[in-house]
PDB file of C-alpha atoms and ligand atoms in Angstrom:
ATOM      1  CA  UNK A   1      14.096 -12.431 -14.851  1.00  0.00           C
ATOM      2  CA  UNK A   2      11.229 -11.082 -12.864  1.00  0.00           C
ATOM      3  CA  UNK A   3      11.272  -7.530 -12.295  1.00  0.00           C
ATOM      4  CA  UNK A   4       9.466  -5.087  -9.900  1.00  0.00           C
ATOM      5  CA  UNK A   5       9.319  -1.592 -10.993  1.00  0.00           C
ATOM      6  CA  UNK A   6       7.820  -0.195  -8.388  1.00  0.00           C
ATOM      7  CA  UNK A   7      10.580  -1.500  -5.913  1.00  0.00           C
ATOM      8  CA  UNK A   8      13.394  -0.809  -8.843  1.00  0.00           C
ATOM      9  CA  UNK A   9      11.976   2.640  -8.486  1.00  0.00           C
ATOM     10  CA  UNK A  10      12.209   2.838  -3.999  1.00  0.00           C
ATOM     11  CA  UNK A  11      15.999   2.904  -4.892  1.00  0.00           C
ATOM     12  CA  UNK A  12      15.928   5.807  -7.623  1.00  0.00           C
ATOM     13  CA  UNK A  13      16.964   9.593  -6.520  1.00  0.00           C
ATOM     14  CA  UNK A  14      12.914  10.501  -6.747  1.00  0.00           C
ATOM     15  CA  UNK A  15      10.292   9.855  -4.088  1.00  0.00           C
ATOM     16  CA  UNK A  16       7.515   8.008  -5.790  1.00  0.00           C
ATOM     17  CA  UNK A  17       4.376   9.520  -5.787  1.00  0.00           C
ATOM     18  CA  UNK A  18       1.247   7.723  -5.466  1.00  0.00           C
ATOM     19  CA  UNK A  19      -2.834   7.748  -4.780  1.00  0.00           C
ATOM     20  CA  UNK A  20      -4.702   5.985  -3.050  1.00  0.00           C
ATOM     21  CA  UNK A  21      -7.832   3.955  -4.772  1.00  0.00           C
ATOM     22  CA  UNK A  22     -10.891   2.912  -2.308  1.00  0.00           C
ATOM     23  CA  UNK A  23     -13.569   3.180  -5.416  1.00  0.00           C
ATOM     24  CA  UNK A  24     -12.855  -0.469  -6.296  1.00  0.00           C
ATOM     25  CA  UNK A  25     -13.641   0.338  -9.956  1.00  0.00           C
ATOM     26  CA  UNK A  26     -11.183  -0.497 -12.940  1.00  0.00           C
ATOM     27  CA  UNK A  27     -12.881   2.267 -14.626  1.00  0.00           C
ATOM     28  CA  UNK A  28     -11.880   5.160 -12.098  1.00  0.00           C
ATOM     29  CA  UNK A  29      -8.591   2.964 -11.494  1.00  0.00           C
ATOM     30  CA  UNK A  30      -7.595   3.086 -15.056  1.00  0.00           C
ATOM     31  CA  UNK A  31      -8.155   7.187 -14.913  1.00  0.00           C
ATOM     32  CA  UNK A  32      -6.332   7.711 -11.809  1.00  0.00           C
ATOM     33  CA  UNK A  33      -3.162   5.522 -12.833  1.00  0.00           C
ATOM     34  CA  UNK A  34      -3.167   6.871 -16.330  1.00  0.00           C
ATOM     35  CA  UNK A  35      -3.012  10.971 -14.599  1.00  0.00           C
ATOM     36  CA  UNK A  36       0.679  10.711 -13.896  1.00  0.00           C
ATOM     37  CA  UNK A  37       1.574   8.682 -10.567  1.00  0.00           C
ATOM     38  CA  UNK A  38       4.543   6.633  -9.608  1.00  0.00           C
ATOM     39  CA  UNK A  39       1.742   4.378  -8.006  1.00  0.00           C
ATOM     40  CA  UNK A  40      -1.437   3.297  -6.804  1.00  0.00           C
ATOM     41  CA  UNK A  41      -2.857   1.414  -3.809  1.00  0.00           C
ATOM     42  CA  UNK A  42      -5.714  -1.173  -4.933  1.00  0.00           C
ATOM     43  CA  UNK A  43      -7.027  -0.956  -1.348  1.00  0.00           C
ATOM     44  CA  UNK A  44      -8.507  -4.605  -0.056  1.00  0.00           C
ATOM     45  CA  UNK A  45      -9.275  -3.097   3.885  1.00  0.00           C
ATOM     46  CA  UNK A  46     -11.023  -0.228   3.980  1.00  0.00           C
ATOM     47  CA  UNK A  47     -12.522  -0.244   0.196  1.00  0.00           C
ATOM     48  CA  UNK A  48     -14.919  -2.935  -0.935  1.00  0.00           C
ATOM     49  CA  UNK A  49     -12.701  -4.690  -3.035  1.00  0.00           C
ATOM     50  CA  UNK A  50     -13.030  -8.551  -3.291  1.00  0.00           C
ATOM     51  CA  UNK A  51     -10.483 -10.859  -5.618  1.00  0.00           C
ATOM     52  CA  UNK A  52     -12.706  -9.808  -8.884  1.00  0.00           C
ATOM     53  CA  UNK A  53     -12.462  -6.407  -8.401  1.00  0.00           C
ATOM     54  CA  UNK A  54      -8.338  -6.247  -7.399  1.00  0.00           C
ATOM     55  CA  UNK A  55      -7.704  -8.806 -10.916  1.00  0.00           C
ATOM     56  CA  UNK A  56      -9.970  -5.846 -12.744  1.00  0.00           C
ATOM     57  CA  UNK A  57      -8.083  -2.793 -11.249  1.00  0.00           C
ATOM     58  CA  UNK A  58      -4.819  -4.728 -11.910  1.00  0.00           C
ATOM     59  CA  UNK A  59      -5.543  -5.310 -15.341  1.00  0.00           C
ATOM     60  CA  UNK A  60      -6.888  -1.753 -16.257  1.00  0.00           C
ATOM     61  CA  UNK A  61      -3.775  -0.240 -14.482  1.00  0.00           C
ATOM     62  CA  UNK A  62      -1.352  -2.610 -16.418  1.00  0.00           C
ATOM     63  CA  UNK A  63      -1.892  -0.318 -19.577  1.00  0.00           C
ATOM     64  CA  UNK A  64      -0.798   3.001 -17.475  1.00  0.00           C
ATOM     65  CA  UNK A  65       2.610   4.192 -16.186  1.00  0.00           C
ATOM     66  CA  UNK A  66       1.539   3.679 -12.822  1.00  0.00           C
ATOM     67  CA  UNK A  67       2.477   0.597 -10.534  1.00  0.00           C
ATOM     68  CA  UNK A  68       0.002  -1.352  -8.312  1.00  0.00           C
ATOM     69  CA  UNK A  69       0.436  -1.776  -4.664  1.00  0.00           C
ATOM     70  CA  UNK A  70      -2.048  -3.703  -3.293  1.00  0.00           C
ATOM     71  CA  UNK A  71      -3.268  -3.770   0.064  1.00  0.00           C
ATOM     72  CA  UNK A  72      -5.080  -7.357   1.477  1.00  0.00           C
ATOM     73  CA  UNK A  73      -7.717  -7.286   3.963  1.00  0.00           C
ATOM     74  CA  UNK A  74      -5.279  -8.888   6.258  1.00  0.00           C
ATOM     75  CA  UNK A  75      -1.794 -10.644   5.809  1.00  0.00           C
ATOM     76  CA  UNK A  76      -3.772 -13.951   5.881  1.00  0.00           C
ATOM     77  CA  UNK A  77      -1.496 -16.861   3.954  1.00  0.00           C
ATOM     78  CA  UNK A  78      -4.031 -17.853   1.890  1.00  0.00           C
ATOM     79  CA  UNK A  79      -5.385 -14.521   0.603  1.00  0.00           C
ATOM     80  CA  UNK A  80      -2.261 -14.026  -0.132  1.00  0.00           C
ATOM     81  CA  UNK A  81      -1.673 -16.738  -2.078  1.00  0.00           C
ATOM     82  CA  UNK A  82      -4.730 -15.683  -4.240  1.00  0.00           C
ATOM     83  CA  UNK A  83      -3.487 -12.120  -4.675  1.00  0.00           C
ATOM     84  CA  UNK A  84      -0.262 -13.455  -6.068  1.00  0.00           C
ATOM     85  CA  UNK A  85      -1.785 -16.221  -8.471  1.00  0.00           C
ATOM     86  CA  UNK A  86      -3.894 -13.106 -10.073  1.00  0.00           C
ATOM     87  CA  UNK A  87      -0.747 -10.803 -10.559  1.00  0.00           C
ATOM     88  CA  UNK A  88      -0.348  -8.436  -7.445  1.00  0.00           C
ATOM     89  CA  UNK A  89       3.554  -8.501  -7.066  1.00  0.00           C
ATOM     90  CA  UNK A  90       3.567  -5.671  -4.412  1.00  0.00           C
ATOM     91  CA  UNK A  91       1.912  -6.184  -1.260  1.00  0.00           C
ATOM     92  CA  UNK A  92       1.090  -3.665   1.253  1.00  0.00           C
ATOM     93  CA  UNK A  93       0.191  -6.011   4.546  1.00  0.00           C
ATOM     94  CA  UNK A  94      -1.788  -3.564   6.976  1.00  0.00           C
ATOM     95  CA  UNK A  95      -1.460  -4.427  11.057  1.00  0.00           C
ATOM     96  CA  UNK A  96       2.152  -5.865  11.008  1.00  0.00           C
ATOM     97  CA  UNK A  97       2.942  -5.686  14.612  1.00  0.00           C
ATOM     98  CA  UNK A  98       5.992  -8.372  15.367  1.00  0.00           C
ATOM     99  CA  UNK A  99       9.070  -9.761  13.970  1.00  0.00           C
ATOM    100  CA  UNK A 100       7.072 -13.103  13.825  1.00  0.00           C
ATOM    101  CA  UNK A 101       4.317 -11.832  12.127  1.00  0.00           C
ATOM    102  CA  UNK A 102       6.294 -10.239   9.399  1.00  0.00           C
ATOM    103  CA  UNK A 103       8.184 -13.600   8.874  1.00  0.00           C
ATOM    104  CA  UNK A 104       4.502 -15.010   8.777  1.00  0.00           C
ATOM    105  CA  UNK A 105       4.175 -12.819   5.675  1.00  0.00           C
ATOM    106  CA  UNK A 106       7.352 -13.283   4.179  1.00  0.00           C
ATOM    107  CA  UNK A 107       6.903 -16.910   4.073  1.00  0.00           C
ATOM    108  CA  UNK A 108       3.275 -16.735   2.529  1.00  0.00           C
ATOM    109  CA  UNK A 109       4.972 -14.905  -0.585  1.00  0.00           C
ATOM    110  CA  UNK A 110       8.137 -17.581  -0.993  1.00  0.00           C
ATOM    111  CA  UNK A 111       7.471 -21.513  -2.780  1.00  0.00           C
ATOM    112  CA  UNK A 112       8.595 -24.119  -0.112  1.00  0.00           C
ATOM    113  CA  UNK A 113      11.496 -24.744   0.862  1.00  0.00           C
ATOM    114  CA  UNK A 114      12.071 -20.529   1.628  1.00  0.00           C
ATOM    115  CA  UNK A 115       7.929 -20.097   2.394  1.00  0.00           C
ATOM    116  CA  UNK A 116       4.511 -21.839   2.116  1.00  0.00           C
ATOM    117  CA  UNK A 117       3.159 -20.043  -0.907  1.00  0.00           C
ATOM    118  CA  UNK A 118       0.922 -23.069  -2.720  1.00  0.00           C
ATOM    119  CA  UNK A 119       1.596 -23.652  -6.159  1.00  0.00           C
ATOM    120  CA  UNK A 120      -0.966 -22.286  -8.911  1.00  0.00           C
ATOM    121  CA  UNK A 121       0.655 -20.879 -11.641  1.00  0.00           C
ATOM    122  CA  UNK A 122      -0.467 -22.932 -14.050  1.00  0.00           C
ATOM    123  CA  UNK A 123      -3.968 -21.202 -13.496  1.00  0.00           C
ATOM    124  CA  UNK A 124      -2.426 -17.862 -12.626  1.00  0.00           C
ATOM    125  CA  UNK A 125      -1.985 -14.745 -14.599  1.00  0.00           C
ATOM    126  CA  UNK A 126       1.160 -14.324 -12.641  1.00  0.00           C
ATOM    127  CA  UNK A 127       2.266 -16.501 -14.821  1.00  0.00           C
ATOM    128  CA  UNK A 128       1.356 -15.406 -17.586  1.00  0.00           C
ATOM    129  CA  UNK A 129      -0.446 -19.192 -17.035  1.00  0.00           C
ATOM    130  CA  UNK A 130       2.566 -20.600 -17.430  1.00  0.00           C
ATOM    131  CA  UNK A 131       3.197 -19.310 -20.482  1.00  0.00           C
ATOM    132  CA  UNK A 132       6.488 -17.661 -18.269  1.00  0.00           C
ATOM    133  CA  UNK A 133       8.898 -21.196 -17.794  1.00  0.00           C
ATOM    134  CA  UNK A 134      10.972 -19.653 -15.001  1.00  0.00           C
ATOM    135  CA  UNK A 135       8.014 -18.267 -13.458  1.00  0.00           C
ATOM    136  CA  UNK A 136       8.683 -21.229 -10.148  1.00  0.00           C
ATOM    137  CA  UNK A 137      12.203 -20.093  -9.339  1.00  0.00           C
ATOM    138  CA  UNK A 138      12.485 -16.924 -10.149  1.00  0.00           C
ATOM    139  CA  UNK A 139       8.462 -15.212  -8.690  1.00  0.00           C
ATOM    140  CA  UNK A 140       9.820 -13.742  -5.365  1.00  0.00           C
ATOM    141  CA  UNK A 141      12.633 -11.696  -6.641  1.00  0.00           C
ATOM    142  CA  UNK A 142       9.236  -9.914  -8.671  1.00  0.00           C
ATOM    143  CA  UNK A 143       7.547  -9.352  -5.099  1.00  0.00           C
ATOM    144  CA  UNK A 144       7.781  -5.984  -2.533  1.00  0.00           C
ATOM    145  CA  UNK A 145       6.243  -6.574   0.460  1.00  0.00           C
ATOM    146  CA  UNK A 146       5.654  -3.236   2.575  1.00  0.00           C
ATOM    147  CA  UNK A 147       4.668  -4.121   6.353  1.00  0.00           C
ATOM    148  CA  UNK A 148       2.589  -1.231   7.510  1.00  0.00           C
ATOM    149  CA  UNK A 149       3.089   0.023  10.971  1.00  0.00           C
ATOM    150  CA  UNK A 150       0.402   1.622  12.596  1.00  0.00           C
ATOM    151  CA  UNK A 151      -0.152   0.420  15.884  1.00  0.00           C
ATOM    152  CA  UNK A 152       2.096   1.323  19.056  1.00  0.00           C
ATOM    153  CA  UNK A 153       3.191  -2.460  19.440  1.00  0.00           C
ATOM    154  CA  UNK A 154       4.279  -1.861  16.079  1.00  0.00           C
ATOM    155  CA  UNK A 155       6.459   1.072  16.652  1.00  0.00           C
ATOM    156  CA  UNK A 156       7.841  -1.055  19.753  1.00  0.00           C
ATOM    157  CA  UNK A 157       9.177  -4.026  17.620  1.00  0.00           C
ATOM    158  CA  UNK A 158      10.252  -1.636  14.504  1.00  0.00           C
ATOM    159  CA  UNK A 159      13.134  -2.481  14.591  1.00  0.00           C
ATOM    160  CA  UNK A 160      13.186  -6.402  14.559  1.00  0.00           C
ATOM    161  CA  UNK A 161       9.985  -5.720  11.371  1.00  0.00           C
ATOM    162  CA  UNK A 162      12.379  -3.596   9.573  1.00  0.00           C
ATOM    163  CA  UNK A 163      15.227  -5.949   9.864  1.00  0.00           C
ATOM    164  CA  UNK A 164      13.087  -9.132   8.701  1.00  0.00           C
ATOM    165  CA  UNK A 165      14.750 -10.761   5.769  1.00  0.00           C
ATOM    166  CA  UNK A 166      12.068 -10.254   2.677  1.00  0.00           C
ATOM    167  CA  UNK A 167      10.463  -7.292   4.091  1.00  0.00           C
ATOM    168  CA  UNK A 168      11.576  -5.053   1.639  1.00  0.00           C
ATOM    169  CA  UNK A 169       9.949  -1.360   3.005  1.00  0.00           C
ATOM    170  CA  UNK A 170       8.042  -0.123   5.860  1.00  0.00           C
ATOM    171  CA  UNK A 171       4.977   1.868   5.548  1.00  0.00           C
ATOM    172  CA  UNK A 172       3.456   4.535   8.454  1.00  0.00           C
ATOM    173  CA  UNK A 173       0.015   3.996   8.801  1.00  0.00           C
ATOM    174  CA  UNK A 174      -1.027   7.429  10.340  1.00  0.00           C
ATOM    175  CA  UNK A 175      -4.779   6.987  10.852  1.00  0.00           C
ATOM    176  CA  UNK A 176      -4.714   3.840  12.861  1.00  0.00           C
ATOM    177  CA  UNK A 177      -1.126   4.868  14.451  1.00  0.00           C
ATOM    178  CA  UNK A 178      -2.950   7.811  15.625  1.00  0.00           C
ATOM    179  CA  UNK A 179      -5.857   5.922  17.134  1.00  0.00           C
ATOM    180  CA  UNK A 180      -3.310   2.905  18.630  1.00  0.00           C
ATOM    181  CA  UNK A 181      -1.491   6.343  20.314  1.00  0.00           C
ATOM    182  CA  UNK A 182      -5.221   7.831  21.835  1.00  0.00           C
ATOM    183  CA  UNK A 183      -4.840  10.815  19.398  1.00  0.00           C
ATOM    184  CA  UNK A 184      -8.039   9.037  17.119  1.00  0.00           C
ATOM    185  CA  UNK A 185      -8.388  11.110  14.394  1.00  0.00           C
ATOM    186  CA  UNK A 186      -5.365  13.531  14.944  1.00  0.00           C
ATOM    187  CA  UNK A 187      -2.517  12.382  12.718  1.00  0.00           C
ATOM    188  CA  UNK A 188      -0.820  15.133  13.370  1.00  0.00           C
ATOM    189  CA  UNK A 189      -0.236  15.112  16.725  1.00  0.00           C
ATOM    190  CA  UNK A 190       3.297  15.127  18.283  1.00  0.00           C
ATOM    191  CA  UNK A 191       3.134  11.954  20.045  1.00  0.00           C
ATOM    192  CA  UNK A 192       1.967  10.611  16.394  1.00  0.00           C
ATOM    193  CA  UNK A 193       4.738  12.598  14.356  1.00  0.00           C
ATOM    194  CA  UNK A 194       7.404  11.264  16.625  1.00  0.00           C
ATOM    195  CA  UNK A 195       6.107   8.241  16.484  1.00  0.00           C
ATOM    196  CA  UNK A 196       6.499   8.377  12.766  1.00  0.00           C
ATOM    197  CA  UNK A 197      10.396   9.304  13.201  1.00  0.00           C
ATOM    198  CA  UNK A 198      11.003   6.905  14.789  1.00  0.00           C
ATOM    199  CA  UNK A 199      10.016   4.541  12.105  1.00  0.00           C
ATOM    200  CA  UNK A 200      11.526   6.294   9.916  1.00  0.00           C
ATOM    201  CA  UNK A 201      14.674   6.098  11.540  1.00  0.00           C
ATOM    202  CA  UNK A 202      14.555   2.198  11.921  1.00  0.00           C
ATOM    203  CA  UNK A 203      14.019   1.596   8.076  1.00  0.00           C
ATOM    204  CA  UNK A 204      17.280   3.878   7.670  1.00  0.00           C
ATOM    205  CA  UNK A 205      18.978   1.927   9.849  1.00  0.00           C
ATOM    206  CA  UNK A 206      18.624  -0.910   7.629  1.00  0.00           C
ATOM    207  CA  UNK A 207      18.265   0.962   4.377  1.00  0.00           C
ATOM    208  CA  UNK A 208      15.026   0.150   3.676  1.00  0.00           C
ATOM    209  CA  UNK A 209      12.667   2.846   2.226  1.00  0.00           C
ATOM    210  CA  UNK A 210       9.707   4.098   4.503  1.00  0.00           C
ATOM    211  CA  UNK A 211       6.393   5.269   3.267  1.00  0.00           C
ATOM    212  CA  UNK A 212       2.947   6.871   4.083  1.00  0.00           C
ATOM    213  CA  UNK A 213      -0.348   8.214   2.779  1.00  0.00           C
ATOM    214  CA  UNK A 214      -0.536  11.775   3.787  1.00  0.00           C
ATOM    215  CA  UNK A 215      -4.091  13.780   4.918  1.00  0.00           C
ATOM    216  CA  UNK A 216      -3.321  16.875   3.039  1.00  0.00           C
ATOM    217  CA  UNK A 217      -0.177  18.744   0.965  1.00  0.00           C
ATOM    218  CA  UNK A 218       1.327  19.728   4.410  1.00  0.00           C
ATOM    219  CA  UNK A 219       1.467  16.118   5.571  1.00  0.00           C
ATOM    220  CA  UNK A 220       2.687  15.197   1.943  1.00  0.00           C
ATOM    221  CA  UNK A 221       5.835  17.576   2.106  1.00  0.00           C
ATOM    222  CA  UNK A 222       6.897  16.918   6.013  1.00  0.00           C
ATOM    223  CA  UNK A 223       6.922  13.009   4.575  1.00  0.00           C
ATOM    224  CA  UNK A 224       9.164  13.934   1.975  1.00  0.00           C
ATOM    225  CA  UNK A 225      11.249  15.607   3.626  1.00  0.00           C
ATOM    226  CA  UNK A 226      11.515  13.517   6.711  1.00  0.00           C
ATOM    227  CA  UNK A 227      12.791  10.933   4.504  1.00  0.00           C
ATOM    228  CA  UNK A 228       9.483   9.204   3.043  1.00  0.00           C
ATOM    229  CA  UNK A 229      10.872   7.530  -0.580  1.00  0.00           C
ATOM    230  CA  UNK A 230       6.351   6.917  -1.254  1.00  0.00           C
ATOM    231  CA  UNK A 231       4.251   9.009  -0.183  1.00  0.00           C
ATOM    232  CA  UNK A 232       0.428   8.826  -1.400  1.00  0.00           C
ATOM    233  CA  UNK A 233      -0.553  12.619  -1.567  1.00  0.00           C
ATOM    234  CA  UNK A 234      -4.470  11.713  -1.419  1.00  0.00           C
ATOM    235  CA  UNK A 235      -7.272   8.952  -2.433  1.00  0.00           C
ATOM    236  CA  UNK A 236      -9.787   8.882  -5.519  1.00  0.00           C
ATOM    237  CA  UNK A 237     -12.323   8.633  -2.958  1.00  0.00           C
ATOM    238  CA  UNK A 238     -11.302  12.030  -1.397  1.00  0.00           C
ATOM    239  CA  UNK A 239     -11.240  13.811  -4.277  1.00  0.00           C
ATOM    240  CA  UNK A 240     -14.016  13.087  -5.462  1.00  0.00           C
ATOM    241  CA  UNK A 241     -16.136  13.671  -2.288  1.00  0.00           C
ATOM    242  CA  UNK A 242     -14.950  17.627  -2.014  1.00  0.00           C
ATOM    243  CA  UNK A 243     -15.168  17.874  -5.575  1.00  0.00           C
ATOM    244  CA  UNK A 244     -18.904  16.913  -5.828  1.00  0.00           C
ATOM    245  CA  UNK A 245     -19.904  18.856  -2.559  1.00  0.00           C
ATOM    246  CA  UNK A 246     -17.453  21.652  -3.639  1.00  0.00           C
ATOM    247  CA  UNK A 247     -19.629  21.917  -6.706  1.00  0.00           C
ATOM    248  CA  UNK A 248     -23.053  21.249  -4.945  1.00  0.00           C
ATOM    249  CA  UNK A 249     -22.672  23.969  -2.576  1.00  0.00           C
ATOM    250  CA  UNK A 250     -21.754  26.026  -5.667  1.00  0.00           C
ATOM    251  CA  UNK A 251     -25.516  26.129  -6.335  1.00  0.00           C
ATOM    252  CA  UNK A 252     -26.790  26.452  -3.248  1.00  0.00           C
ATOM    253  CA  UNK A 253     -26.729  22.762  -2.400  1.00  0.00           C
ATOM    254  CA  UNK A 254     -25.249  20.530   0.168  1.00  0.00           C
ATOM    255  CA  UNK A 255     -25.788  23.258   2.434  1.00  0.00           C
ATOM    256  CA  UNK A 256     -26.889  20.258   5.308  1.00  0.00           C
ATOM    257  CA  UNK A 257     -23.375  18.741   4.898  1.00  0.00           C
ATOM    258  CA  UNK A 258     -21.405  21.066   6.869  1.00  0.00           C
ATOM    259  CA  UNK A 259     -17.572  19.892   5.619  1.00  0.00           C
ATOM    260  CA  UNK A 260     -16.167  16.254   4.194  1.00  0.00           C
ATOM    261  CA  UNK A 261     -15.006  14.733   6.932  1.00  0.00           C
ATOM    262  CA  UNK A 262     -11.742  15.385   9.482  1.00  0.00           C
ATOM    263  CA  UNK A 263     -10.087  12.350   7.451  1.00  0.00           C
ATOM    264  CA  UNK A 264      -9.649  13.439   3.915  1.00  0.00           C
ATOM    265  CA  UNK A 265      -7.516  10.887   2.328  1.00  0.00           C
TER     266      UNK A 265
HETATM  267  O1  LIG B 301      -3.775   4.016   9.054  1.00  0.00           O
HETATM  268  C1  LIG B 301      -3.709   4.585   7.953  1.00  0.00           C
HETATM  269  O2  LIG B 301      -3.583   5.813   7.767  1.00  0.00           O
HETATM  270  C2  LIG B 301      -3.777   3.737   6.753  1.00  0.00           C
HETATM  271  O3  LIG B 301      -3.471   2.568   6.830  1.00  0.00           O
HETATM  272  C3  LIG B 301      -4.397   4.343   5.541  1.00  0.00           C
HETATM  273  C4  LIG B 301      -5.898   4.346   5.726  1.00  0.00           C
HETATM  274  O4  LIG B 301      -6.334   3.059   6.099  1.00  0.00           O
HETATM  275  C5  LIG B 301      -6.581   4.711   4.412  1.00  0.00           C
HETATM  276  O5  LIG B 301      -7.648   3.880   4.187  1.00  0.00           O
HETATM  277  C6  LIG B 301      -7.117   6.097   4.471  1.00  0.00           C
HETATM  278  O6  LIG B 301      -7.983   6.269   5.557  1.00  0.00           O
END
């Protein structure tokens, strides 16, 4: 049988912990996911990651404790279809904004009759190139798909996205939540935070686990505690950008950079 650990693991007693990766490099991948996360987000929006350079993060996370999540540039059927031939079994599908769009996405993960998911596998990893016989039948009890919801449309029709049959978890997309709300740049803003409740309370209503990427520690822990069973407590990319101009300023450098950015994820 098929297994996803990452989604055996939304239904332990521990919130998973996770990072965000936007340096679309197997190398830093492989050192991230090996540090001690639940899980990982092999991000295909905002970080330049192409099919290549997902199928190398994927494999150079496979030898860590971590699980990949990866994010598409859109929830497009046919990039889809290409992110599952290569391995990705969870999918985090950003701008998910109507109960039609989410069955859209479900259906581009299922094998007709149940979706339109074309058939590959005997040139997919997935597979294990066919090497796995009951690969056909048995793929989409392996898959999590997370619909993000970041956009006030989104937060409107939360309830119908939750409730769609093979969405199996929600996940709060506070950046572009925050911009869809006019508070650009201001996750934390009340209009934004109750926004986020009330997503929350829509996944509980159908027992599905919610989950976010939070700005800072703060963020991290009012996640947790509002109910958040993932949370992503920062990105690679973040790190590494105060680290170096941490260090740089150190010595007297960076002095014309006057602070990383309002967004530190
Ligand atoms: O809207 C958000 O927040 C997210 O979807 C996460 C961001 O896109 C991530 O790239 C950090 O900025």
């Amino acid at each position: 049988m098929v297994t996803n650990r990452f989604k055996d693991r939304l239904g332990s007693a521990d919130a998973q912990i996770g990072l965000w990766l936007g340096l679309a490099n197997p190398y830093t991948a492989e050192l991230c996911a090996s540090a001690g996360f639940d899980w990982v987000v092999v991000d295909g929006e905002h970080a330049p990651n192409d099919l290549r350079s997902i199928l190398a993060q994927l494999q150079a996370i496979a030898g860590t404790s971590a699980e990949p999540v990866v994010r598409p540039l859109s929830g497009d059927a046919n990039l889809i279809k290409q992110l599952l031939d290569i391995g990705t079994q969870t999918l985090l599908i950003p701008m998910v904004e109507t109960e039609d769009h989410a069955r859209q996405v479900v259906a581009a993960t299922r094998y007709p009759p149940a979706g339109i998911r074309g058939v590959g596998s005997a040139l997919a990893r997935a597979s294990g190139w066919n090497r796995q016989p009951a690969y056909l039948e048995t793929a989409m009890h392996g898959l999590c798909i997370i619909a993000q919801i970041e956009t006030a449309a989104a937060v409107q029709n939360v309830q119908e996205i939750a409730a769609t049959d093979g969405i199996d978890a929600l996940f709060v997309g506070l950046s572009d939540l925050a911009a869809s709300l006019g508070h650009l740049g201001k996750p934390d803003h009340p209009t934004v935070q109750s926004a986020f409740e009330t997503v929350v309370a829509a996944a509980n209503e159908v027992g599905k686990p919610v989950g976010t990427l939070a700005a800072n520690e703060v963020i991290a822990r009012r996640a947790l505690n509002a109910g958040c069973r993932f949370v992503s407590v920062g990105s690679d990319v973040g790190l590494l950008a105060k680290a170096t101009t941490s260090l740089a300023r150190a010595f007297g450098r960076s002095e014309q950079v006057s602070s990383v950015g309002t967004s530190i994820y």
